Short mmCIF file of C-alpha atoms in Angstrom, two decimals:
data_model
loop_
_atom_site.label_atom_id
_atom_site.label_comp_id
_atom_site.label_asym_id
_atom_site.label_seq_id
_atom_site.Cartn_x
_atom_site.Cartn_y
_atom_site.Cartn_z
CA MET A 183 121.06 114.21 56.03
CA PRO A 184 120.63 111.73 58.93
CA LYS A 185 119.18 108.37 57.76
CA ALA A 186 116.23 106.47 58.51
CA ILE A 187 114.56 102.87 58.14
CA VAL A 188 111.07 102.24 58.39
CA ILE A 189 110.28 98.59 58.70
CA GLY A 190 106.84 97.39 57.46
CA ALA A 191 105.01 99.29 54.69
CA GLY A 192 101.64 99.68 55.96
CA PHE A 193 99.55 102.59 55.91
CA GLY A 194 101.17 103.65 59.42
CA GLY A 195 104.62 103.06 58.01
CA ILE A 196 104.10 104.78 54.64
CA ALA A 197 102.80 107.72 56.72
CA ALA A 198 106.00 107.63 58.79
CA ALA A 199 108.27 107.55 55.77
CA LEU A 200 106.43 110.62 54.21
CA ARG A 201 106.38 112.52 57.78
CA LEU A 202 110.25 111.72 58.25
CA ARG A 203 110.95 112.83 54.64
CA ALA A 204 109.18 115.94 55.00
CA ARG A 205 111.30 116.65 58.29
CA GLY A 206 114.61 115.91 56.15
CA TYR A 207 115.60 112.82 56.78
CA GLU A 208 117.01 110.18 54.13
CA VAL A 209 114.32 107.69 54.07
CA THR A 210 114.46 103.77 53.39
CA LEU A 211 111.07 101.79 53.34
CA LEU A 212 111.46 98.10 53.95
CA ASP A 213 108.90 95.32 53.44
CA LYS A 214 109.16 91.46 53.08
CA GLN A 215 105.87 91.42 50.85
CA ASP A 216 106.34 92.07 47.20
CA ARG A 217 103.82 95.10 47.27
CA LEU A 218 103.22 98.34 49.66
CA GLY A 219 100.03 98.37 51.84
CA GLY A 220 100.92 95.85 54.60
CA ARG A 221 97.24 94.70 55.04
CA ALA A 222 96.03 96.76 52.72
CA TYR A 223 97.52 94.39 50.08
CA VAL A 224 95.55 93.94 46.50
CA PHE A 225 94.90 90.59 44.95
CA HIS A 226 94.06 90.73 41.06
CA ARG A 227 92.37 87.28 39.67
CA ASN A 228 90.92 87.25 36.19
CA GLY A 229 89.63 90.72 36.34
CA TYR A 230 88.22 90.90 39.92
CA THR A 231 90.33 93.10 41.89
CA PHE A 232 90.26 92.14 45.91
CA ASP A 233 91.25 94.67 48.32
CA ALA A 234 93.12 92.40 50.88
CA GLY A 235 92.25 94.44 54.23
CA PRO A 236 91.09 97.84 55.10
CA THR A 237 88.20 99.30 53.16
CA VAL A 238 86.53 101.91 55.31
CA VAL A 239 87.94 105.55 54.90
CA THR A 240 86.76 107.62 58.06
CA ALA A 241 89.27 110.44 58.61
CA PRO A 242 90.11 111.42 54.89
CA PHE A 243 91.75 114.69 56.05
CA LEU A 244 94.85 112.49 57.54
CA PHE A 245 95.56 111.35 53.92
CA ASP A 246 94.99 114.92 53.07
CA GLU A 247 97.74 116.02 55.34
CA LEU A 248 100.53 113.69 53.79
CA PHE A 249 100.04 115.31 50.55
CA ASP A 250 99.71 118.60 52.10
CA LEU A 251 103.49 118.03 53.55
CA PHE A 252 104.82 118.60 50.23
CA GLY A 253 102.22 121.08 49.01
CA LYS A 254 100.29 118.78 46.97
CA ARG A 255 96.61 117.71 46.88
CA ARG A 256 95.17 114.43 47.69
CA ALA A 257 92.67 114.78 45.01
CA ASP A 258 95.07 114.70 42.18
CA TYR A 259 96.15 111.53 43.16
CA VAL A 260 92.96 109.37 44.25
CA GLU A 261 89.21 110.12 44.33
CA PHE A 262 87.23 109.45 47.58
CA VAL A 263 83.55 109.26 47.48
CA PRO A 264 81.01 109.44 50.54
CA LEU A 265 78.74 106.20 50.91
CA TYR A 266 75.27 106.09 52.52
CA PRO A 267 74.64 103.89 54.29
CA TRP A 268 78.05 103.65 55.99
CA TYR A 269 76.93 99.89 56.98
CA ARG A 270 73.65 98.11 56.59
CA VAL A 271 73.23 96.00 59.82
CA GLN A 272 71.32 92.95 58.93
CA PHE A 273 69.81 90.90 61.94
CA ALA A 274 69.07 87.34 62.38
CA ASP A 275 65.17 87.65 61.91
CA GLY A 276 65.74 89.20 58.59
CA THR A 277 65.35 93.30 59.44
CA HIS A 278 68.07 95.55 58.90
CA PHE A 279 69.16 98.96 60.11
CA ASP A 280 70.82 101.40 57.91
CA TYR A 281 73.53 102.70 59.88
CA GLY A 282 75.07 106.45 59.04
CA GLY A 283 74.06 109.41 56.88
CA THR A 284 72.76 112.71 57.93
CA LEU A 285 71.33 112.90 61.75
CA GLU A 286 67.79 112.90 60.70
CA GLN A 287 68.33 109.70 58.47
CA THR A 288 69.67 108.22 61.52
CA LEU A 289 66.75 109.20 63.58
CA GLU A 290 64.30 108.00 61.01
CA ASN A 291 66.04 104.47 60.94
CA ILE A 292 66.07 104.64 64.95
CA ARG A 293 62.11 105.03 64.88
CA LYS A 294 61.66 102.02 62.78
CA PHE A 295 62.87 99.63 66.08
CA ASN A 296 61.99 102.15 69.03
CA PRO A 297 60.82 105.85 68.58
CA ALA A 298 61.86 106.19 72.30
CA ASP A 299 65.24 105.77 71.71
CA CYS A 300 65.58 108.69 69.39
CA ASP A 301 66.37 111.02 72.63
CA GLY A 302 68.83 108.61 74.08
CA TYR A 303 70.65 108.59 70.87
CA LEU A 304 71.14 112.21 70.86
CA ARG A 305 72.36 111.77 74.37
CA PHE A 306 74.66 108.94 73.07
CA LEU A 307 75.97 111.12 70.37
CA GLU A 308 76.83 113.88 72.56
CA HIS A 309 78.95 111.68 74.66
CA SER A 310 80.64 110.28 71.85
CA ARG A 311 81.20 113.85 71.01
CA LYS A 312 82.77 114.79 74.06
CA ILE A 313 85.14 111.60 74.35
CA PHE A 314 85.93 112.45 70.67
CA ASP A 315 86.82 116.03 72.09
CA ILE A 316 89.54 114.20 74.01
CA GLY A 317 90.45 111.13 73.05
CA PHE A 318 90.84 111.87 69.41
CA VAL A 319 91.39 116.01 68.85
CA LYS A 320 93.46 115.98 72.39
CA LEU A 321 95.19 112.64 72.61
CA GLY A 322 94.99 110.97 69.24
CA ASP A 323 98.33 112.13 68.19
CA ALA A 324 99.77 112.90 71.61
CA LYS A 325 102.58 110.96 73.39
CA PHE A 326 102.42 108.55 76.07
CA ASP A 327 106.01 108.05 77.35
CA THR A 328 105.51 108.33 80.90
CA PHE A 329 102.97 107.34 83.47
CA TRP A 330 102.58 111.08 84.38
CA SER A 331 101.51 111.98 80.96
CA MET A 332 98.63 109.30 81.38
CA LEU A 333 97.67 110.86 84.76
CA ARG A 334 97.25 113.99 83.07
CA CYS A 335 94.46 113.01 80.78
CA ALA A 336 93.05 111.10 83.70
CA PRO A 337 90.57 113.65 85.02
CA ASP A 338 89.22 114.30 81.72
CA LEU A 339 88.61 110.14 80.84
CA LEU A 340 87.35 109.77 84.21
CA ARG A 341 84.80 112.57 84.05
CA LEU A 342 83.44 110.70 80.74
CA GLY A 343 82.92 107.51 82.20
CA ASN A 344 85.93 105.55 80.41
CA TRP A 345 85.97 102.90 82.97
CA ARG A 346 82.99 101.55 81.10
CA THR A 347 83.09 99.53 77.97
CA VAL A 348 81.38 100.34 75.06
CA TRP A 349 78.42 98.05 75.80
CA GLN A 350 77.90 99.40 78.71
CA MET A 351 77.78 103.21 77.28
CA ALA A 352 75.16 102.08 74.55
CA CYS A 353 72.94 100.58 77.18
CA LYS A 354 73.22 103.61 79.38
CA TYR A 355 71.44 105.43 76.61
CA ILE A 356 69.56 102.94 74.54
CA ARG A 357 67.10 100.26 75.33
CA ASP A 358 66.27 98.68 72.28
CA GLU A 359 68.44 95.51 72.09
CA LYS A 360 69.11 95.42 68.25
CA LEU A 361 70.01 99.26 68.43
CA ARG A 362 72.47 98.38 71.14
CA ARG A 363 74.27 96.11 69.09
CA VAL A 364 74.12 98.77 65.96
CA PHE A 365 75.84 101.46 68.27
CA SER A 366 78.28 98.88 70.07
CA PHE A 367 79.75 96.52 67.16
CA GLN A 368 82.54 99.59 66.32
CA PRO A 369 85.35 98.12 68.37
CA LEU A 370 85.22 94.93 66.27
CA LEU A 371 86.77 97.07 63.51
CA VAL A 372 89.65 97.71 65.44
CA GLY A 373 90.15 94.23 66.95
CA GLY A 374 87.95 94.81 70.20
CA ASN A 375 85.19 93.06 71.94
CA PRO A 376 82.54 95.68 72.82
CA PHE A 377 82.07 94.07 76.10
CA ASN A 378 85.52 94.69 77.49
CA THR A 379 86.73 97.52 74.88
CA THR A 380 86.77 100.95 77.02
CA SER A 381 84.15 103.36 75.75
CA ILE A 382 87.37 105.51 74.66
CA TYR A 383 86.30 103.98 71.64
CA SER A 384 82.96 104.96 71.36
CA LEU A 385 84.41 108.07 69.66
CA ILE A 386 84.26 106.12 66.50
CA HIS A 387 80.59 106.87 66.29
CA PHE A 388 81.14 110.77 66.14
CA LEU A 389 84.41 110.47 64.09
CA GLU A 390 82.23 108.73 61.46
CA ARG A 391 79.17 111.47 62.07
CA GLU A 392 81.81 114.21 61.67
CA TRP A 393 83.55 113.23 58.41
CA GLY A 394 81.23 110.21 56.86
CA VAL A 395 82.44 106.89 55.60
CA HIS A 396 84.23 107.50 52.41
CA PHE A 397 85.49 104.80 49.78
CA ALA A 398 88.72 105.15 47.47
CA MET A 399 87.54 104.82 43.65
CA GLY A 400 89.96 102.09 42.44
CA GLY A 401 89.79 100.42 46.02
CA THR A 402 92.31 100.79 48.66
CA GLY A 403 94.98 99.57 46.61
CA ALA A 404 94.29 103.28 44.57
CA ILE A 405 95.33 105.06 47.85
CA VAL A 406 98.21 102.80 48.28
CA HIS A 407 99.51 103.33 44.62
CA ALA A 408 98.83 107.04 45.12
CA LEU A 409 101.07 107.44 48.28
CA GLN A 410 103.70 105.10 46.23
CA ARG A 411 103.89 107.63 43.61
CA LEU A 412 104.25 110.58 46.35
CA MET A 413 107.13 108.69 48.07
CA VAL A 414 108.46 108.23 44.48
CA GLU A 415 108.40 112.07 43.70
CA GLU A 416 109.73 112.66 46.99
CA GLY A 417 112.74 110.82 46.93
CA ILE A 418 111.99 107.88 49.44
CA GLU A 419 113.70 104.57 48.91
CA ILE A 420 111.49 101.70 48.44
CA ARG A 421 112.77 98.01 48.90
CA LEU A 422 110.28 95.38 48.84
CA GLY A 423 110.91 91.38 49.19
CA GLU A 424 113.54 92.52 51.82
CA GLU A 425 112.78 91.25 55.59
CA ALA A 426 114.18 92.85 58.40
CA ARG A 427 116.07 90.01 60.49
CA GLN A 428 117.29 91.95 63.39
CA ILE A 429 117.48 95.76 64.66
CA ASP A 430 121.23 96.41 65.53
CA CYS A 431 121.80 98.50 68.42
CA GLY A 432 124.88 99.38 70.48
CA ALA A 433 125.94 97.83 73.67
CA GLY A 434 126.20 99.63 76.90
CA GLY A 435 123.94 101.55 79.32
CA SER A 436 122.40 103.73 76.77
CA PRO A 437 122.10 101.83 73.84
CA ALA A 438 121.37 103.38 70.34
CA VAL A 439 120.13 102.11 67.08
CA ARG A 440 122.91 101.84 64.52
CA GLY A 441 120.93 100.03 61.50
CA VAL A 442 119.14 97.15 60.28
CA THR A 443 120.24 93.83 59.34
CA LEU A 444 118.65 91.91 56.42
CA ASP A 445 119.08 88.70 54.81
CA ASP A 446 122.71 89.71 53.11
CA GLN A 447 123.59 92.84 54.13
CA THR A 448 123.01 95.51 57.10
CA VAL A 449 121.68 98.80 56.23
CA GLU A 450 122.89 101.66 58.54
CA ALA A 451 120.62 104.16 60.05
CA ASP A 452 120.45 106.80 62.75
CA VAL A 453 116.33 106.27 63.33
CA VAL A 454 114.43 102.78 62.95
CA VAL A 455 110.92 103.28 63.21
CA CYS A 456 108.78 99.84 63.34
CA ASN A 457 105.24 99.31 61.59
CA GLY A 458 105.65 95.70 62.60
CA ASP A 459 103.60 94.12 65.48
CA PRO A 460 105.65 94.86 68.49
CA PRO A 461 105.26 91.54 70.47
CA HIS A 462 107.00 90.03 67.02
CA VAL A 463 109.56 92.87 67.08
CA TYR A 464 110.58 92.43 70.77
CA THR A 465 110.45 88.67 70.55
CA HIS A 466 112.28 88.24 66.94
CA LEU A 467 114.26 91.54 66.19
CA LEU A 468 115.83 92.48 69.36
CA ASP A 469 118.79 91.25 71.37
CA PRO A 470 117.03 89.44 74.39
CA ARG A 471 119.31 91.27 76.85
CA LEU A 472 117.70 94.66 75.32
CA ARG A 473 113.85 93.30 75.73
CA ALA A 474 113.43 94.24 79.17
CA GLY A 475 114.30 97.94 78.65
CA VAL A 476 112.69 98.11 75.29
CA ALA A 477 109.22 96.59 76.19
CA ALA A 478 106.85 98.77 77.64
CA ARG A 479 107.48 99.00 81.22
CA ARG A 480 104.55 97.10 82.58
CA VAL A 481 105.18 93.92 80.48
CA SER A 482 108.79 93.84 80.81
CA SER A 483 110.38 91.05 79.18
CA ASN A 484 107.36 88.68 79.76
CA LEU A 485 104.83 89.14 76.80
CA LYS A 486 102.23 86.36 77.82
CA PRO A 487 99.91 88.75 79.85
CA LEU A 488 99.12 90.65 76.49
CA LYS A 489 95.47 90.00 75.51
CA TYR A 490 95.60 89.66 71.57
CA SER A 491 92.72 90.80 69.21
CA MET A 492 90.82 88.21 67.58
CA GLY A 493 92.03 86.33 64.35
CA LEU A 494 90.32 86.73 60.98
CA PHE A 495 89.07 84.18 58.30
CA VAL A 496 88.51 86.17 54.99
CA LEU A 497 86.83 84.51 51.96
CA TYR A 498 87.45 86.79 49.01
CA PHE A 499 85.41 85.78 46.01
CA GLY A 500 83.84 87.25 42.68
CA THR A 501 80.34 86.29 41.32
CA THR A 502 79.12 85.91 37.68
CA ARG A 503 76.07 87.76 38.80
CA GLN A 504 75.30 90.61 40.59
CA TYR A 505 73.33 91.76 43.70
CA PRO A 506 72.10 95.23 43.57
CA ASP A 507 70.29 94.81 46.68
CA VAL A 508 73.27 94.21 48.61
CA LYS A 509 74.91 97.34 49.92
CA HIS A 510 78.56 98.39 49.62
CA HIS A 511 79.16 97.40 53.52
CA THR A 512 77.19 94.85 55.20
CA ILE A 513 77.26 93.78 58.66
CA ILE A 514 75.62 90.27 59.30
CA LEU A 515 74.75 89.60 63.00
CA GLY A 516 73.88 85.96 64.11
CA GLU A 517 71.19 85.04 66.70
CA GLN A 518 73.99 85.26 69.54
CA TYR A 519 76.19 88.40 70.08
CA GLN A 520 77.81 88.44 73.51
CA SER A 521 78.03 84.74 74.05
CA LEU A 522 79.70 84.50 70.56
CA LEU A 523 82.23 87.16 71.23
CA LYS A 524 83.06 85.32 74.66
CA GLU A 525 83.58 82.32 73.01
CA MET A 526 85.75 83.89 70.41
CA PHE A 527 87.85 86.40 72.61
CA ASP A 528 87.91 84.46 75.86
CA VAL A 529 87.50 80.77 75.45
CA LYS A 530 88.75 81.02 71.78
CA THR A 531 86.44 78.55 70.36
CA LEU A 532 85.22 78.56 66.97
CA GLU A 533 81.51 78.43 66.61
CA MET A 534 80.40 76.86 63.56
CA LYS A 535 76.66 77.44 63.04
CA ASP A 536 76.19 80.79 64.40
CA LEU A 537 78.30 83.53 62.75
CA SER A 538 78.49 87.27 62.51
CA VAL A 539 80.52 88.73 59.74
CA TYR A 540 81.40 91.68 57.44
CA LEU A 541 80.64 91.48 53.83
CA HIS A 542 82.08 93.63 51.48
CA ARG A 543 80.87 94.38 48.11
CA PRO A 544 83.06 97.32 46.60
CA THR A 545 81.25 97.02 43.09
CA ALA A 546 78.11 98.40 44.67
CA THR A 547 80.30 102.05 44.21
CA ASP A 548 83.19 101.27 41.49
CA PRO A 549 81.96 98.61 38.72
CA SER A 550 85.23 98.61 37.55
CA LEU A 551 86.72 96.13 40.07
CA ALA A 552 85.02 93.22 38.49
CA PRO A 553 83.92 92.29 34.90
CA SER A 554 80.91 93.72 33.40
CA GLY A 555 77.85 92.30 35.06
CA CYS A 556 79.41 90.63 37.86
CA ASP A 557 80.32 91.43 41.55
CA CYS A 558 83.39 91.64 43.59
CA TRP A 559 83.31 90.52 47.37
CA TYR A 560 84.97 89.65 50.72
CA VAL A 561 83.33 88.50 53.76
CA LEU A 562 85.34 88.96 57.18
CA VAL A 563 84.75 86.39 59.54
CA PRO A 564 86.14 87.23 62.98
CA VAL A 565 87.52 83.39 64.59
CA PRO A 566 89.91 83.02 67.74
CA ASN A 567 93.22 83.70 67.19
CA LEU A 568 95.92 80.98 67.05
CA GLN A 569 95.89 81.13 70.60
CA GLY A 570 92.83 78.76 70.32
CA GLY A 571 94.71 75.89 68.85
CA GLN A 572 92.90 75.49 65.61
CA ASP A 573 94.56 73.82 62.72
CA TRP A 574 93.58 75.80 59.75
CA LYS A 575 95.35 73.69 57.06
CA GLN A 576 92.67 71.17 57.79
CA LEU A 577 90.04 73.21 59.28
CA GLY A 578 89.99 76.01 56.35
CA PRO A 579 88.40 74.36 53.31
CA LYS A 580 85.52 72.98 55.74
CA TYR A 581 85.00 76.57 57.12
CA ARG A 582 84.96 78.04 53.56
CA GLU A 583 81.99 75.74 53.18
CA ILE A 584 80.36 76.82 56.36
CA VAL A 585 80.51 80.63 55.19
CA VAL A 586 79.34 80.41 51.70
CA ASP A 587 76.27 78.04 52.99
CA TYR A 588 75.90 81.04 55.86
CA LEU A 589 76.05 83.69 52.91
CA GLN A 590 73.84 81.88 50.43
CA ARG A 591 71.20 81.38 53.47
CA THR A 592 71.01 84.74 54.56
CA THR A 593 72.24 87.38 51.97
CA LEU A 594 73.36 86.04 48.61
CA PRO A 595 70.86 83.42 47.38
CA GLY A 596 72.13 81.25 44.74
CA LEU A 597 75.80 82.12 45.30
CA ARG A 598 77.09 78.43 45.04
CA GLU A 599 75.69 78.58 41.43
CA CYS A 600 77.56 81.89 40.39
CA ILE A 601 80.76 81.97 42.93
CA VAL A 602 84.28 82.25 40.93
CA GLU A 603 87.62 83.14 41.83
CA ASP A 604 87.54 82.39 45.69
CA PHE A 605 90.26 81.66 47.91
CA TYR A 606 90.79 82.92 51.40
CA VAL A 607 93.05 83.56 54.21
CA THR A 608 93.43 82.61 58.18
CA PRO A 609 95.00 83.56 61.22
CA GLU A 610 98.08 81.72 59.76
CA HIS A 611 98.25 84.27 57.01
CA PHE A 612 98.40 86.99 59.44
CA ARG A 613 101.29 85.08 61.63
CA ASP A 614 103.54 84.06 58.73
CA ASN A 615 102.88 86.88 55.97
CA LEU A 616 102.25 89.95 58.62
CA ASN A 617 104.60 88.88 61.44
CA SER A 618 101.45 89.29 63.63
CA MET A 619 101.77 87.68 67.14
CA HIS A 620 99.42 84.56 67.43
CA GLY A 621 97.89 85.70 63.80
CA ALA A 622 95.79 88.24 65.55
CA GLY A 623 94.03 90.38 63.13
CA PHE A 624 94.54 93.78 65.00
CA SER A 625 97.70 93.21 67.43
CA ILE A 626 96.77 93.71 70.90
CA GLN A 627 93.07 94.43 71.80
CA PRO A 628 92.07 97.93 72.72
CA THR A 629 91.08 97.20 76.60
CA PHE A 630 91.47 99.98 78.92
CA ASP A 631 94.50 98.42 80.51
CA GLN A 632 95.99 98.39 77.01
CA SER A 633 95.28 101.96 75.63
CA ALA A 634 97.41 105.04 75.58
CA TRP A 635 100.48 104.91 78.05
CA PHE A 636 99.46 100.80 78.92
CA ARG A 637 99.77 100.40 75.14
CA PHE A 638 103.38 99.59 73.72
CA HIS A 639 105.07 103.23 73.60
CA ASN A 640 105.72 104.92 70.33
CA LYS A 641 109.14 105.68 71.49
CA ALA A 642 110.69 102.53 72.89
CA PRO A 643 112.02 102.98 75.93
CA GLY A 644 115.73 102.14 76.62
CA ILE A 645 116.71 102.46 73.09
CA GLU A 646 117.52 105.63 71.76
CA GLY A 647 116.51 105.91 68.07
CA LEU A 648 113.80 103.11 67.78
CA TYR A 649 110.16 103.96 67.56
CA PHE A 650 107.02 102.41 66.94
CA VAL A 651 103.80 103.17 64.53
CA GLY A 652 100.95 100.88 63.51
CA ALA A 653 98.32 98.94 65.16
CA GLY A 654 100.15 97.62 68.33
CA THR A 655 101.11 100.99 69.65
CA HIS A 656 99.42 104.33 70.67
CA PRO A 657 96.40 105.36 69.45
CA GLY A 658 95.68 101.89 68.12
CA ALA A 659 94.37 100.16 65.22
CA GLY A 660 92.21 101.39 62.36
CA ILE A 661 93.46 103.54 59.62
CA PRO A 662 93.04 106.91 61.43
CA GLY A 663 94.81 105.20 64.29
CA VAL A 664 97.86 104.09 62.62
CA LEU A 665 98.07 107.47 60.63
CA CYS A 666 97.88 109.09 63.66
CA SER A 667 100.38 106.93 65.38
CA ALA A 668 102.58 108.50 62.61
CA LYS A 669 102.00 111.95 63.67
CA VAL A 670 103.22 110.83 67.43
CA LEU A 671 106.98 110.92 65.64
CA GLU A 672 106.76 114.43 65.36
CA HIS A 673 106.92 115.05 69.05
CA TYR A 674 110.33 113.21 69.02
CA LEU A 675 111.99 113.79 65.59
CA ALA A 676 112.13 117.70 65.20
CA PRO A 677 113.18 118.68 61.33
CA VAL A 678 116.92 117.96 60.58
CA ALA A 679 117.56 121.81 60.43
CA GLN A 680 116.47 122.12 64.14
CA ARG A 681 118.24 118.73 65.56
CA ALA A 682 121.61 120.17 65.91
CA ALA A 683 120.30 122.90 67.72
CA SER A 684 117.77 121.14 69.70
CA PRO A 685 119.30 117.29 70.59
CA SER A 686 116.92 116.86 73.15
CA ASN A 687 114.21 116.84 70.49
CA ARG A 688 114.86 113.32 69.72
#
């Protein structure tokens, strides 16, 4: 069997390992952390279970496909349950919008703000569907390894007006300022600013409408555990606590991967798939002489022009009481919106008073994640990435106090009297533990000039046998994006039985 090494055990890497195994490869999955999951890590603290990162399942069939590859059923490994609302969007004046559910439930909530926007929303939804049909169904797992592959889809994208931003598309159809925020915040879930993210990402709304929003009983960690069980059953070697130090490539005009060097050994391979952040891989894991050929042609060996996503400050905590009125997912928006995002993404200054946050209460759906009578939480606060120069070792404790005060004032009265088992991570965690350049929470931003062919290619140009999956490559961040990035590999790597007859498939 040809050998494949997958570097990084996030959802993209796990999906890649399973798809390679189903195609007949001998697969080894490496990760520097002591557990699988990447950003979907799990912390356990005195009866509280904290999912570290992704918590929203919007395309459950993508997980089903991984089990289908081996004739198995995902439902036999982990249970998904639908949520309503998908999110509660809470505004600074105390009003809220319950986002999601049936079409009629959505229209009912729109009527509470502006009945005239119901017709505009239906036109917005239809536009989102058309973008979905092109951007997700047609292009979500397509390969963009030549500029011509981009040109072929350009007419469709231009016809749908994807030079507009997500915010501009919301404004085209919706008049109410609050509703415009409701239907434009989604790029923040994949590391983008709604005011400069291409409206291609408005497809997220139809994706949610098509399959709903789900949660895995036991938390996102239960999905990781289910996939680990599947990998073990199918003979994938899992090596944790081992960090890749270099991707070894042959010399000459057409270099090819030979293996991966760890701290104390080199593991040979015919194929290497990186689920790591591409800028980190280009900078630290490849010989500098190869970098110009491997990096996307538009950046060559210079990674500085890239626009990186925001960083994240995430506070995990338990409470010794329950808050039954708080939904599973809550988006709390501050007074400002555009100016706050501009400061965070462009100026990279940190707002200390007016916050917008995502609050996760998984015990609203699965009480087993906390002791009886208690709740389990995390609050995710978008902050500048490390290009902003903030010293989080000094700032972290102070910012923790600011966030707790904000939650107590807006959503969780009496929080200071009942908060327990709290700890936080900052952009430094994403840089040091997840090897994300500049501590960005989602790799590079999903702007128009960093999407599709302009994003890092799934097949690295210039080196045979080197591939990328995950947030930084096509199609982008978020669980559906990284799972689809593993599907792209199938355009390049034919089943082993066919490879001898069709070497050009590689």
